[in-house]
mmCIF file with all atom_site columns, C-alpha atoms in Angstrom:
data_model
loop_
_atom_site.group_PDB
_atom_site.id
_atom_site.type_symbol
_atom_site.label_atom_id
_atom_site.label_alt_id
_atom_site.label_comp_id
_atom_site.label_asym_id
_atom_site.label_entity_id
_atom_site.label_seq_id
_atom_site.pdbx_PDB_ins_code
_atom_site.Cartn_x
_atom_site.Cartn_y
_atom_site.Cartn_z
_atom_site.occupancy
_atom_site.B_iso_or_equiv
_atom_site.pdbx_formal_charge
_atom_site.auth_seq_id
_atom_site.auth_comp_id
_atom_site.auth_asym_id
_atom_site.auth_atom_id
_atom_site.pdbx_PDB_model_num
ATOM 1   C CA . MET A 1 1   ? -59.659 -89.683  31.048 1.00 0.00 ? 582 MET A CA 1
ATOM 2   C CA . ARG A 1 2   ? -60.767 -91.033  34.384 1.00 0.00 ? 583 ARG A CA 1
ATOM 3   C CA . PHE A 1 3   ? -61.481 -88.761  37.312 1.00 0.00 ? 584 PHE A CA 1
ATOM 4   C CA . ASN A 1 4   ? -58.383 -89.706  39.307 1.00 0.00 ? 585 ASN A CA 1
ATOM 5   C CA . ARG A 1 5   ? -56.198 -89.043  36.267 1.00 0.00 ? 586 ARG A CA 1
ATOM 6   C CA . MET A 1 6   ? -57.818 -85.658  35.668 1.00 0.00 ? 587 MET A CA 1
ATOM 7   C CA . LEU A 1 7   ? -57.501 -84.668  39.311 1.00 0.00 ? 588 LEU A CA 1
ATOM 8   C CA . LEU A 1 8   ? -53.845 -85.697  39.607 1.00 0.00 ? 589 LEU A CA 1
ATOM 9   C CA . SER A 1 9   ? -52.937 -84.113  36.270 1.00 0.00 ? 590 SER A CA 1
ATOM 10  C CA . THR A 1 10  ? -54.614 -80.842  37.224 1.00 0.00 ? 591 THR A CA 1
ATOM 11  C CA . VAL A 1 11  ? -52.850 -80.660  40.588 1.00 0.00 ? 592 VAL A CA 1
ATOM 12  C CA . LEU A 1 12  ? -49.425 -81.485  39.151 1.00 0.00 ? 593 LEU A CA 1
ATOM 13  C CA . VAL A 1 13  ? -49.796 -79.079  36.232 1.00 0.00 ? 594 VAL A CA 1
ATOM 14  C CA . VAL A 1 14  ? -50.926 -76.199  38.462 1.00 0.00 ? 595 VAL A CA 1
ATOM 15  C CA . VAL A 1 15  ? -48.084 -76.790  40.936 1.00 0.00 ? 596 VAL A CA 1
ATOM 16  C CA . ALA A 1 16  ? -45.531 -77.021  38.117 1.00 0.00 ? 597 ALA A CA 1
ATOM 17  C CA . LEU A 1 17  ? -46.836 -73.824  36.510 1.00 0.00 ? 598 LEU A CA 1
ATOM 18  C CA . VAL A 1 18  ? -46.715 -71.888  39.785 1.00 0.00 ? 599 VAL A CA 1
ATOM 19  C CA . ILE A 1 19  ? -43.146 -73.024  40.501 1.00 0.00 ? 600 ILE A CA 1
ATOM 20  C CA . GLN A 1 20  ? -42.044 -72.212  36.968 1.00 0.00 ? 601 GLN A CA 1
ATOM 21  C CA . VAL A 1 21  ? -43.577 -68.729  36.936 1.00 0.00 ? 602 VAL A CA 1
ATOM 22  C CA . CYS A 1 22  ? -42.681 -67.749  40.503 1.00 0.00 ? 603 CYS A CA 1
ATOM 23  C CA . VAL A 1 23  ? -39.260 -69.404  40.853 1.00 0.00 ? 604 VAL A CA 1
ATOM 24  C CA . LEU A 1 24  ? -37.629 -70.714  37.675 1.00 0.00 ? 605 LEU A CA 1
ATOM 25  C CA . ALA A 1 25  ? -38.558 -67.757  35.492 1.00 0.00 ? 606 ALA A CA 1
ATOM 26  C CA . ARG A 1 26  ? -36.862 -65.382  37.957 1.00 0.00 ? 607 ARG A CA 1
ATOM 27  C CA . LEU A 1 27  ? -33.511 -67.140  38.072 1.00 0.00 ? 608 LEU A CA 1
ATOM 28  C CA . GLN A 1 28  ? -32.263 -65.096  35.089 1.00 0.00 ? 609 GLN A CA 1
ATOM 29  C CA . LEU A 1 29  ? -30.330 -67.998  33.605 1.00 0.00 ? 610 LEU A CA 1
ATOM 30  C CA . PRO A 1 30  ? -28.642 -67.508  30.235 1.00 0.00 ? 611 PRO A CA 1
ATOM 31  C CA . GLY A 1 31  ? -30.717 -68.665  27.293 1.00 0.00 ? 612 GLY A CA 1
ATOM 32  C CA . ALA A 1 32  ? -33.911 -70.579  27.923 1.00 0.00 ? 613 ALA A CA 1
ATOM 33  C CA . VAL A 1 33  ? -35.859 -71.134  31.130 1.00 0.00 ? 614 VAL A CA 1
ATOM 34  C CA . PRO A 1 34  ? -36.082 -74.634  32.682 1.00 0.00 ? 615 PRO A CA 1
ATOM 35  C CA . ASP A 1 35  ? -39.477 -75.951  31.592 1.00 0.00 ? 616 ASP A CA 1
ATOM 36  C CA . LEU A 1 36  ? -40.937 -77.729  34.631 1.00 0.00 ? 617 LEU A CA 1
ATOM 37  C CA . LEU A 1 37  ? -44.353 -77.767  32.957 1.00 0.00 ? 618 LEU A CA 1
ATOM 38  C CA . LEU A 1 38  ? -42.967 -79.678  29.988 1.00 0.00 ? 619 LEU A CA 1
ATOM 39  C CA . LEU A 1 39  ? -41.319 -82.278  32.249 1.00 0.00 ? 620 LEU A CA 1
ATOM 40  C CA . THR A 1 40  ? -44.603 -82.782  34.105 1.00 0.00 ? 621 THR A CA 1
ATOM 41  C CA . VAL A 1 41  ? -46.433 -83.371  30.831 1.00 0.00 ? 622 VAL A CA 1
ATOM 42  C CA . LEU A 1 42  ? -43.750 -85.838  29.730 1.00 0.00 ? 623 LEU A CA 1
ATOM 43  C CA . GLY A 1 43  ? -43.972 -87.809  32.984 1.00 0.00 ? 624 GLY A CA 1
ATOM 44  C CA . LEU A 1 44  ? -47.750 -88.094  32.694 1.00 0.00 ? 625 LEU A CA 1
ATOM 45  C CA . ALA A 1 45  ? -47.608 -88.951  28.978 1.00 0.00 ? 626 ALA A CA 1
ATOM 46  C CA . LEU A 1 46  ? -45.171 -91.817  29.618 1.00 0.00 ? 627 LEU A CA 1
ATOM 47  C CA . VAL A 1 47  ? -47.777 -93.368  31.935 1.00 0.00 ? 628 VAL A CA 1
ATOM 48  C CA . TYR A 1 48  ? -51.087 -92.368  30.288 1.00 0.00 ? 629 TYR A CA 1
ATOM 49  C CA . GLY A 1 49  ? -50.063 -92.904  26.662 1.00 0.00 ? 630 GLY A CA 1
ATOM 50  C CA . HIS A 1 50  ? -50.443 -90.718  23.579 1.00 0.00 ? 631 HIS A CA 1
ATOM 51  C CA . VAL A 1 51  ? -54.141 -89.839  24.020 1.00 0.00 ? 632 VAL A CA 1
ATOM 52  C CA . GLY A 1 52  ? -53.784 -88.910  27.679 1.00 0.00 ? 633 GLY A CA 1
ATOM 53  C CA . GLY A 1 53  ? -50.528 -87.097  26.911 1.00 0.00 ? 634 GLY A CA 1
ATOM 54  C CA . ALA A 1 54  ? -52.243 -85.003  24.250 1.00 0.00 ? 635 ALA A CA 1
ATOM 55  C CA . PHE A 1 55  ? -55.068 -84.013  26.615 1.00 0.00 ? 636 PHE A CA 1
ATOM 56  C CA . VAL A 1 56  ? -52.700 -83.173  29.460 1.00 0.00 ? 637 VAL A CA 1
ATOM 57  C CA . GLY A 1 57  ? -50.401 -81.254  27.136 1.00 0.00 ? 638 GLY A CA 1
ATOM 58  C CA . PHE A 1 58  ? -53.232 -79.190  25.710 1.00 0.00 ? 639 PHE A CA 1
ATOM 59  C CA . GLY A 1 59  ? -54.608 -78.309  29.154 1.00 0.00 ? 640 GLY A CA 1
ATOM 60  C CA . ALA A 1 60  ? -51.172 -77.478  30.542 1.00 0.00 ? 641 ALA A CA 1
ATOM 61  C CA . GLY A 1 61  ? -50.284 -75.351  27.552 1.00 0.00 ? 642 GLY A CA 1
ATOM 62  C CA . LEU A 1 62  ? -53.585 -73.480  27.710 1.00 0.00 ? 643 LEU A CA 1
ATOM 63  C CA . LEU A 1 63  ? -53.016 -72.646  31.366 1.00 0.00 ? 644 LEU A CA 1
ATOM 64  C CA . ALA A 1 64  ? -49.526 -71.394  30.507 1.00 0.00 ? 645 ALA A CA 1
ATOM 65  C CA . ASP A 1 65  ? -50.981 -69.249  27.707 1.00 0.00 ? 646 ASP A CA 1
ATOM 66  C CA . LEU A 1 66  ? -53.488 -67.616  30.049 1.00 0.00 ? 647 LEU A CA 1
ATOM 67  C CA . ALA A 1 67  ? -51.311 -67.306  33.160 1.00 0.00 ? 648 ALA A CA 1
ATOM 68  C CA . PRO A 1 68  ? -49.521 -63.979  33.659 1.00 0.00 ? 649 PRO A CA 1
ATOM 69  C CA . PRO A 1 69  ? -47.052 -62.731  32.583 1.00 0.00 ? 650 PRO A CA 1
ATOM 70  C CA . ALA A 1 70  ? -47.776 -64.490  29.259 1.00 0.00 ? 651 ALA A CA 1
ATOM 71  C CA . ASP A 1 71  ? -47.250 -62.090  26.350 1.00 0.00 ? 652 ASP A CA 1
ATOM 72  C CA . HIS A 1 72  ? -48.058 -64.356  23.402 1.00 0.00 ? 653 HIS A CA 1
ATOM 73  C CA . ALA A 1 73  ? -51.226 -65.396  21.626 1.00 0.00 ? 654 ALA A CA 1
ATOM 74  C CA . ALA A 1 74  ? -53.488 -67.751  23.580 1.00 0.00 ? 655 ALA A CA 1
ATOM 75  C CA . GLY A 1 75  ? -53.358 -71.303  22.271 1.00 0.00 ? 656 GLY A CA 1
ATOM 76  C CA . ARG A 1 76  ? -49.785 -71.128  21.019 1.00 0.00 ? 657 ARG A CA 1
ATOM 77  C CA . TYR A 1 77  ? -48.183 -73.146  23.811 1.00 0.00 ? 658 TYR A CA 1
ATOM 78  C CA . ALA A 1 78  ? -51.298 -75.327  24.076 1.00 0.00 ? 659 ALA A CA 1
ATOM 79  C CA . LEU A 1 79  ? -50.780 -76.485  20.484 1.00 0.00 ? 660 LEU A CA 1
ATOM 80  C CA . VAL A 1 80  ? -47.092 -77.154  21.089 1.00 0.00 ? 661 VAL A CA 1
ATOM 81  C CA . LEU A 1 81  ? -47.569 -79.148  24.295 1.00 0.00 ? 662 LEU A CA 1
ATOM 82  C CA . CYS A 1 82  ? -50.483 -81.062  22.803 1.00 0.00 ? 663 CYS A CA 1
ATOM 83  C CA . LEU A 1 83  ? -48.245 -82.335  20.002 1.00 0.00 ? 664 LEU A CA 1
ATOM 84  C CA . ILE A 1 84  ? -45.333 -83.011  22.359 1.00 0.00 ? 665 ILE A CA 1
ATOM 85  C CA . GLY A 1 85  ? -47.573 -84.879  24.811 1.00 0.00 ? 666 GLY A CA 1
ATOM 86  C CA . TYR A 1 86  ? -48.966 -87.023  22.002 1.00 0.00 ? 667 TYR A CA 1
ATOM 87  C CA . LEU A 1 87  ? -45.513 -87.895  20.656 1.00 0.00 ? 668 LEU A CA 1
ATOM 88  C CA . ALA A 1 88  ? -44.101 -88.573  24.134 1.00 0.00 ? 669 ALA A CA 1
ATOM 89  C CA . GLY A 1 89  ? -47.029 -90.863  24.885 1.00 0.00 ? 670 GLY A CA 1
ATOM 90  C CA . LEU A 1 90  ? -46.044 -93.030  21.925 1.00 0.00 ? 671 LEU A CA 1
ATOM 91  C CA . ALA A 1 91  ? -42.865 -93.915  23.853 1.00 0.00 ? 672 ALA A CA 1
ATOM 92  C CA . LYS A 1 92  ? -44.906 -95.445  26.702 1.00 0.00 ? 673 LYS A CA 1
ATOM 93  C CA . PRO A 1 93  ? -43.594 -98.972  27.421 1.00 0.00 ? 674 PRO A CA 1
ATOM 94  C CA . ASP A 1 94  ? -46.011 -101.833 26.799 1.00 0.00 ? 675 ASP A CA 1
ATOM 95  C CA . ASN A 1 95  ? -45.740 -103.264 30.306 1.00 0.00 ? 676 ASN A CA 1
ATOM 96  C CA . GLY A 1 96  ? -45.713 -99.831  31.949 1.00 0.00 ? 677 GLY A CA 1
ATOM 97  C CA . GLN A 1 97  ? -42.221 -100.361 33.408 1.00 0.00 ? 678 GLN A CA 1
ATOM 98  C CA . LEU A 1 98  ? -39.099 -98.648  32.116 1.00 0.00 ? 679 LEU A CA 1
ATOM 99  C CA . ARG A 1 99  ? -36.047 -100.881 31.809 1.00 0.00 ? 680 ARG A CA 1
ATOM 100 C CA . SER A 1 100 ? -33.530 -98.039  31.963 1.00 0.00 ? 681 SER A CA 1
ATOM 101 C CA . ALA A 1 101 ? -33.310 -94.267  32.216 1.00 0.00 ? 682 ALA A CA 1
ATOM 102 C CA . THR A 1 102 ? -31.938 -93.920  28.685 1.00 0.00 ? 683 THR A CA 1
ATOM 103 C CA . GLY A 1 103 ? -35.356 -93.874  27.039 1.00 0.00 ? 684 GLY A CA 1
ATOM 104 C CA . PRO A 1 104 ? -36.848 -91.104  29.203 1.00 0.00 ? 685 PRO A CA 1
ATOM 105 C CA . MET A 1 105 ? -33.702 -88.994  28.876 1.00 0.00 ? 686 MET A CA 1
ATOM 106 C CA . VAL A 1 106 ? -33.884 -89.257  25.084 1.00 0.00 ? 687 VAL A CA 1
ATOM 107 C CA . VAL A 1 107 ? -37.557 -88.279  25.266 1.00 0.00 ? 688 VAL A CA 1
ATOM 108 C CA . VAL A 1 108 ? -36.696 -85.262  27.439 1.00 0.00 ? 689 VAL A CA 1
ATOM 109 C CA . VAL A 1 109 ? -33.987 -83.999  25.082 1.00 0.00 ? 690 VAL A CA 1
ATOM 110 C CA . GLY A 1 110 ? -36.195 -84.535  22.026 1.00 0.00 ? 691 GLY A CA 1
ATOM 111 C CA . ALA A 1 111 ? -39.128 -82.824  23.716 1.00 0.00 ? 692 ALA A CA 1
ATOM 112 C CA . ALA A 1 112 ? -37.021 -79.839  24.801 1.00 0.00 ? 693 ALA A CA 1
ATOM 113 C CA . VAL A 1 113 ? -35.653 -79.344  21.288 1.00 0.00 ? 694 VAL A CA 1
ATOM 114 C CA . GLY A 1 114 ? -39.025 -80.031  19.662 1.00 0.00 ? 695 GLY A CA 1
ATOM 115 C CA . THR A 1 115 ? -40.870 -77.653  21.969 1.00 0.00 ? 696 THR A CA 1
ATOM 116 C CA . THR A 1 116 ? -38.425 -74.830  21.259 1.00 0.00 ? 697 THR A CA 1
ATOM 117 C CA . LEU A 1 117 ? -38.586 -75.372  17.497 1.00 0.00 ? 698 LEU A CA 1
ATOM 118 C CA . LEU A 1 118 ? -42.368 -75.667  17.411 1.00 0.00 ? 699 LEU A CA 1
ATOM 119 C CA . TYR A 1 119 ? -42.843 -72.634  19.626 1.00 0.00 ? 700 TYR A CA 1
ATOM 120 C CA . ALA A 1 120 ? -40.490 -70.561  17.470 1.00 0.00 ? 701 ALA A CA 1
ATOM 121 C CA . GLY A 1 121 ? -42.133 -71.872  14.290 1.00 0.00 ? 702 GLY A CA 1
ATOM 122 C CA . VAL A 1 122 ? -45.649 -71.043  15.432 1.00 0.00 ? 703 VAL A CA 1
ATOM 123 C CA . GLY A 1 123 ? -44.373 -67.651  16.589 1.00 0.00 ? 704 GLY A CA 1
ATOM 124 C CA . ALA A 1 124 ? -42.892 -66.978  13.154 1.00 0.00 ? 705 ALA A CA 1
ATOM 125 C CA . LEU A 1 125 ? -46.270 -67.736  11.586 1.00 0.00 ? 706 LEU A CA 1
ATOM 126 C CA . VAL A 1 126 ? -48.013 -65.153  13.782 1.00 0.00 ? 707 VAL A CA 1
ATOM 127 C CA . GLY A 1 127 ? -45.249 -62.557  13.435 1.00 0.00 ? 708 GLY A CA 1
ATOM 128 C CA . ASP A 1 128 ? -43.312 -63.141  16.685 1.00 0.00 ? 709 ASP A CA 1
ATOM 129 C CA . THR A 1 129 ? -39.583 -62.950  15.915 1.00 0.00 ? 710 THR A CA 1
ATOM 130 C CA . ALA A 1 130 ? -38.246 -62.905  19.488 1.00 0.00 ? 711 ALA A CA 1
ATOM 131 C CA . ALA A 1 131 ? -36.380 -66.168  18.954 1.00 0.00 ? 712 ALA A CA 1
ATOM 132 C CA . ARG A 1 132 ? -34.287 -64.596  16.190 1.00 0.00 ? 713 ARG A CA 1
ATOM 133 C CA . HIS A 1 133 ? -33.010 -61.858  18.467 1.00 0.00 ? 714 HIS A CA 1
ATOM 134 C CA . VAL A 1 134 ? -32.091 -64.253  21.290 1.00 0.00 ? 715 VAL A CA 1
ATOM 135 C CA . GLY A 1 135 ? -30.544 -66.841  18.995 1.00 0.00 ? 716 GLY A CA 1
ATOM 136 C CA . LEU A 1 136 ? -32.287 -70.119  18.184 1.00 0.00 ? 717 LEU A CA 1
ATOM 137 C CA . GLY A 1 137 ? -29.128 -72.198  18.617 1.00 0.00 ? 718 GLY A CA 1
ATOM 138 C CA . SER A 1 138 ? -28.549 -70.872  22.118 1.00 0.00 ? 719 SER A CA 1
ATOM 139 C CA . LEU A 1 139 ? -32.172 -71.502  23.030 1.00 0.00 ? 720 LEU A CA 1
ATOM 140 C CA . LEU A 1 140 ? -32.034 -75.099  21.795 1.00 0.00 ? 721 LEU A CA 1
ATOM 141 C CA . PHE A 1 141 ? -28.828 -75.898  23.680 1.00 0.00 ? 722 PHE A CA 1
ATOM 142 C CA . THR A 1 142 ? -29.825 -74.291  26.980 1.00 0.00 ? 723 THR A CA 1
ATOM 143 C CA . ALA A 1 143 ? -33.372 -75.691  26.869 1.00 0.00 ? 724 ALA A CA 1
ATOM 144 C CA . ALA A 1 144 ? -32.090 -79.249  26.363 1.00 0.00 ? 725 ALA A CA 1
ATOM 145 C CA . LEU A 1 145 ? -29.395 -78.790  29.041 1.00 0.00 ? 726 LEU A CA 1
ATOM 146 C CA . TYR A 1 146 ? -31.670 -77.312  31.720 1.00 0.00 ? 727 TYR A CA 1
ATOM 147 C CA . ASP A 1 147 ? -34.467 -79.819  31.142 1.00 0.00 ? 728 ASP A CA 1
ATOM 148 C CA . LEU A 1 148 ? -32.037 -82.730  31.119 1.00 0.00 ? 729 LEU A CA 1
ATOM 149 C CA . LEU A 1 149 ? -30.549 -81.634  34.449 1.00 0.00 ? 730 LEU A CA 1
ATOM 150 C CA . LEU A 1 150 ? -33.982 -81.137  35.998 1.00 0.00 ? 731 LEU A CA 1
ATOM 151 C CA . ALA A 1 151 ? -35.592 -84.285  34.565 1.00 0.00 ? 732 ALA A CA 1
ATOM 152 C CA . PRO A 1 152 ? -34.196 -86.867  37.075 1.00 0.00 ? 733 PRO A CA 1
ATOM 153 C CA . PHE A 1 153 ? -35.813 -84.934  39.918 1.00 0.00 ? 734 PHE A CA 1
ATOM 154 C CA . VAL A 1 154 ? -39.205 -84.496  38.227 1.00 0.00 ? 735 VAL A CA 1
ATOM 155 C CA . VAL A 1 155 ? -40.083 -87.177  35.669 1.00 0.00 ? 736 VAL A CA 1
ATOM 156 C CA . PRO A 1 156 ? -39.644 -90.296  37.886 1.00 0.00 ? 737 PRO A CA 1
ATOM 157 C CA . GLY A 1 157 ? -41.680 -88.727  40.693 1.00 0.00 ? 738 GLY A CA 1
ATOM 158 C CA . VAL A 1 158 ? -44.492 -87.709  38.345 1.00 0.00 ? 739 VAL A CA 1
ATOM 159 C CA . MET A 1 159 ? -44.566 -91.189  36.813 1.00 0.00 ? 740 MET A CA 1
ATOM 160 C CA . ALA A 1 160 ? -44.660 -92.834  40.255 1.00 0.00 ? 741 ALA A CA 1
ATOM 161 C CA . LEU A 1 161 ? -47.574 -90.645  41.363 1.00 0.00 ? 742 LEU A CA 1
ATOM 162 C CA . ALA A 1 162 ? -49.446 -91.351  38.132 1.00 0.00 ? 743 ALA A CA 1
ATOM 163 C CA . ARG A 1 163 ? -48.998 -95.115  38.490 1.00 0.00 ? 744 ARG A CA 1
ATOM 164 C CA . ARG A 1 164 ? -50.025 -95.041  42.138 1.00 0.00 ? 745 ARG A CA 1
ATOM 165 C CA . ALA A 1 165 ? -53.182 -93.070  41.347 1.00 0.00 ? 746 ALA A CA 1
ATOM 166 C CA . ASP A 1 166 ? -54.036 -95.472  38.520 1.00 0.00 ? 747 ASP A CA 1
ATOM 167 C CA . ASN A 1 167 ? -53.605 -98.747  40.445 1.00 0.00 ? 748 ASN A CA 1
ATOM 168 C CA . ASP A 1 168 ? -55.070 -100.210 43.632 1.00 0.00 ? 749 ASP A CA 1
ATOM 169 C CA . PRO A 1 169 ? -52.247 -100.875 46.142 1.00 0.00 ? 750 PRO A CA 1
ATOM 170 C CA . LEU A 1 170 ? -54.215 -103.693 47.802 1.00 0.00 ? 751 LEU A CA 1
ATOM 171 C CA . ALA A 1 171 ? -54.760 -105.401 44.471 1.00 0.00 ? 752 ALA A CA 1
ATOM 172 C CA . GLU A 1 172 ? -51.094 -105.034 43.664 1.00 0.00 ? 753 GLU A CA 1
ATOM 173 C CA . THR A 1 173 ? -50.101 -106.562 47.002 1.00 0.00 ? 754 THR A CA 1
ATOM 174 C CA . SER A 1 174 ? -52.391 -109.566 46.633 1.00 0.00 ? 755 SER A CA 1
ATOM 175 C CA . GLY A 1 175 ? -51.373 -110.019 43.026 1.00 0.00 ? 756 GLY A CA 1
ATOM 176 C CA . SER A 1 176 ? -47.695 -109.881 43.875 1.00 0.00 ? 757 SER A CA 1
ATOM 177 C CA . SER A 1 177 ? -48.095 -112.387 46.735 1.00 0.00 ? 758 SER A CA 1
ATOM 178 C CA . GLY A 1 178 ? -49.957 -114.759 44.430 1.00 0.00 ? 759 GLY A CA 1
ATOM 179 C CA . LYS A 1 179 ? -47.234 -114.469 41.835 1.00 0.00 ? 760 LYS A CA 1
ATOM 180 C CA . THR A 1 180 ? -44.598 -115.079 44.501 1.00 0.00 ? 761 THR A CA 1
ATOM 181 C CA . ALA A 1 181 ? -46.336 -118.249 45.595 1.00 0.00 ? 762 ALA A CA 1
ATOM 182 C CA . ASP A 1 182 ? -46.598 -119.471 42.005 1.00 0.00 ? 763 ASP A CA 1
ATOM 183 C CA . VAL A 1 183 ? -42.939 -118.717 41.374 1.00 0.00 ? 764 VAL A CA 1
ATOM 184 C CA . SER A 1 184 ? -41.914 -120.515 44.561 1.00 0.00 ? 765 SER A CA 1
ATOM 185 C CA . ALA A 1 185 ? -43.941 -123.579 43.618 1.00 0.00 ? 766 ALA A CA 1
ATOM 186 C CA . GLY A 1 186 ? -42.486 -123.582 40.130 1.00 0.00 ? 767 GLY A CA 1
ATOM 187 C CA . TRP A 1 187 ? -38.996 -123.142 41.490 1.00 0.00 ? 768 TRP A CA 1
ATOM 188 C CA . LEU A 1 188 ? -39.384 -126.094 43.883 1.00 0.00 ? 769 LEU A CA 1
ATOM 189 C CA . SER A 1 189 ? -40.823 -128.374 41.212 1.00 0.00 ? 770 SER A CA 1
ATOM 190 C CA . ALA A 1 190 ? -38.127 -127.370 38.730 1.00 0.00 ? 771 ALA A CA 1
ATOM 191 C CA . GLY A 1 191 ? -35.335 -127.829 41.261 1.00 0.00 ? 772 GLY A CA 1
ATOM 192 C CA . THR A 1 192 ? -36.393 -131.337 42.395 1.00 0.00 ? 773 THR A CA 1
ATOM 193 C CA . GLY A 1 193 ? -37.628 -132.582 39.050 1.00 0.00 ? 774 GLY A CA 1
ATOM 194 C CA . LEU A 1 194 ? -40.880 -133.742 40.741 1.00 0.00 ? 775 LEU A CA 1
ATOM 195 C CA . ARG A 1 195 ? -44.341 -132.294 40.990 1.00 0.00 ? 776 ARG A CA 1
ATOM 196 C CA . ILE A 1 196 ? -45.576 -130.814 44.229 1.00 0.00 ? 777 ILE A CA 1
ATOM 197 C CA . GLY A 1 197 ? -48.625 -133.083 44.128 1.00 0.00 ? 778 GLY A CA 1
ATOM 198 C CA . ASN A 1 198 ? -46.461 -136.198 43.847 1.00 0.00 ? 779 ASN A CA 1
ATOM 199 C CA . GLN A 1 199 ? -44.369 -135.034 46.786 1.00 0.00 ? 780 GLN A CA 1
ATOM 200 C CA . ARG A 1 200 ? -47.478 -134.573 48.905 1.00 0.00 ? 781 ARG A CA 1
ATOM 201 C CA . GLY A 1 201 ? -48.791 -138.003 47.854 1.00 0.00 ? 782 GLY A CA 1
ATOM 202 C CA . GLY A 1 202 ? -45.490 -139.646 48.784 1.00 0.00 ? 783 GLY A CA 1
ATOM 203 C CA . LEU A 1 203 ? -45.527 -137.975 52.190 1.00 0.00 ? 784 LEU A CA 1
ATOM 204 C CA . ARG A 1 204 ? -49.077 -139.121 52.799 1.00 0.00 ? 785 ARG A CA 1
ATOM 205 C CA . MET A 1 205 ? -48.181 -142.711 51.867 1.00 0.00 ? 786 MET A CA 1
ATOM 206 C CA . LYS A 1 206 ? -45.203 -142.668 54.227 1.00 0.00 ? 787 LYS A CA 1
ATOM 207 C CA . THR A 1 207 ? -47.356 -141.287 57.026 1.00 0.00 ? 788 THR A CA 1
ATOM 208 C CA . ALA A 1 208 ? -50.015 -143.967 56.463 1.00 0.00 ? 789 ALA A CA 1
ATOM 209 C CA . LYS A 1 209 ? -47.413 -146.750 56.476 1.00 0.00 ? 790 LYS A CA 1
ATOM 210 C CA . ALA A 1 210 ? -45.864 -145.410 59.671 1.00 0.00 ? 791 ALA A CA 1
ATOM 211 C CA . ARG A 1 211 ? -49.275 -145.331 61.364 1.00 0.00 ? 792 ARG A CA 1
ATOM 212 C CA . ALA A 1 212 ? -50.032 -148.914 60.230 1.00 0.00 ? 793 ALA A CA 1
ATOM 213 C CA . ALA A 1 213 ? -46.683 -150.157 61.520 1.00 0.00 ? 794 ALA A CA 1
ATOM 214 C CA . ARG A 1 214 ? -47.242 -148.396 64.823 1.00 0.00 ? 795 ARG A CA 1
ATOM 215 C CA . ALA A 1 215 ? -50.710 -149.880 65.142 1.00 0.00 ? 796 ALA A CA 1
ATOM 216 C CA . GLY A 1 216 ? -49.281 -153.373 64.456 1.00 0.00 ? 797 GLY A CA 1
ATOM 217 C CA . ARG A 1 217 ? -46.687 -152.929 67.158 1.00 0.00 ? 798 ARG A CA 1
ATOM 218 C CA . ILE A 1 218 ? -49.317 -151.849 69.672 1.00 0.00 ? 799 ILE A CA 1
ATOM 219 C CA . LYS A 1 219 ? -51.508 -154.857 68.859 1.00 0.00 ? 800 LYS A CA 1
ATOM 220 C CA . GLY A 1 220 ? -48.520 -157.186 69.242 1.00 0.00 ? 801 GLY A CA 1
ATOM 221 C CA . VAL A 1 221 ? -47.747 -155.751 72.670 1.00 0.00 ? 802 VAL A CA 1
ATOM 222 C CA . LYS A 1 222 ? -51.348 -156.183 73.779 1.00 0.00 ? 803 LYS A CA 1
ATOM 223 C CA . ARG A 1 223 ? -51.387 -159.849 72.675 1.00 0.00 ? 804 ARG A CA 1
ATOM 224 C CA . LEU A 1 224 ? -48.283 -160.545 74.726 1.00 0.00 ? 805 LEU A CA 1
#
């Protein structure tokens, strides 16, 4: 990953983790806790792709494993977010632009359900049965609901910041102006059925003829 990607990802992940631990985790909502860290990873993965999503997911999950008050084995959430970031990155659009919000919302719901299942599955392998006591069905429903409600306020902003850090605004401006000029020229030529070059040649011919006629009139006046 490039330096600007690493720097932006680190800042966003740290901010998301602090907000989740200090604010969201203390809301005492029924069922699961809104996963702001997961939504941040999803937003970055949809811009950086599956490889970048896997790296960001692993780093974010490792920070969550080590940050207090974590009470589970280190590396558990890192493995889960690494897989989720990789899978979410596969949904990255080819042109980098999303046509509608349906795709990201489907990714959010799938990631919320997948994260809960993977986390509970890995926990069952290491002897953590907390999900059984809370109720896996309740966790799945509340996790998908909370993340889906929070996603419109997080994922688009994260994606916009990631795109802005990746691209040069000056290059985008010049590129867009060049494209606008090309489109305008194509639109004019298509609308008139003539080429722009032919139009310019015709105007030049008319101008030359007008100058010749004017010069002839002047000479005629002088002869008189």
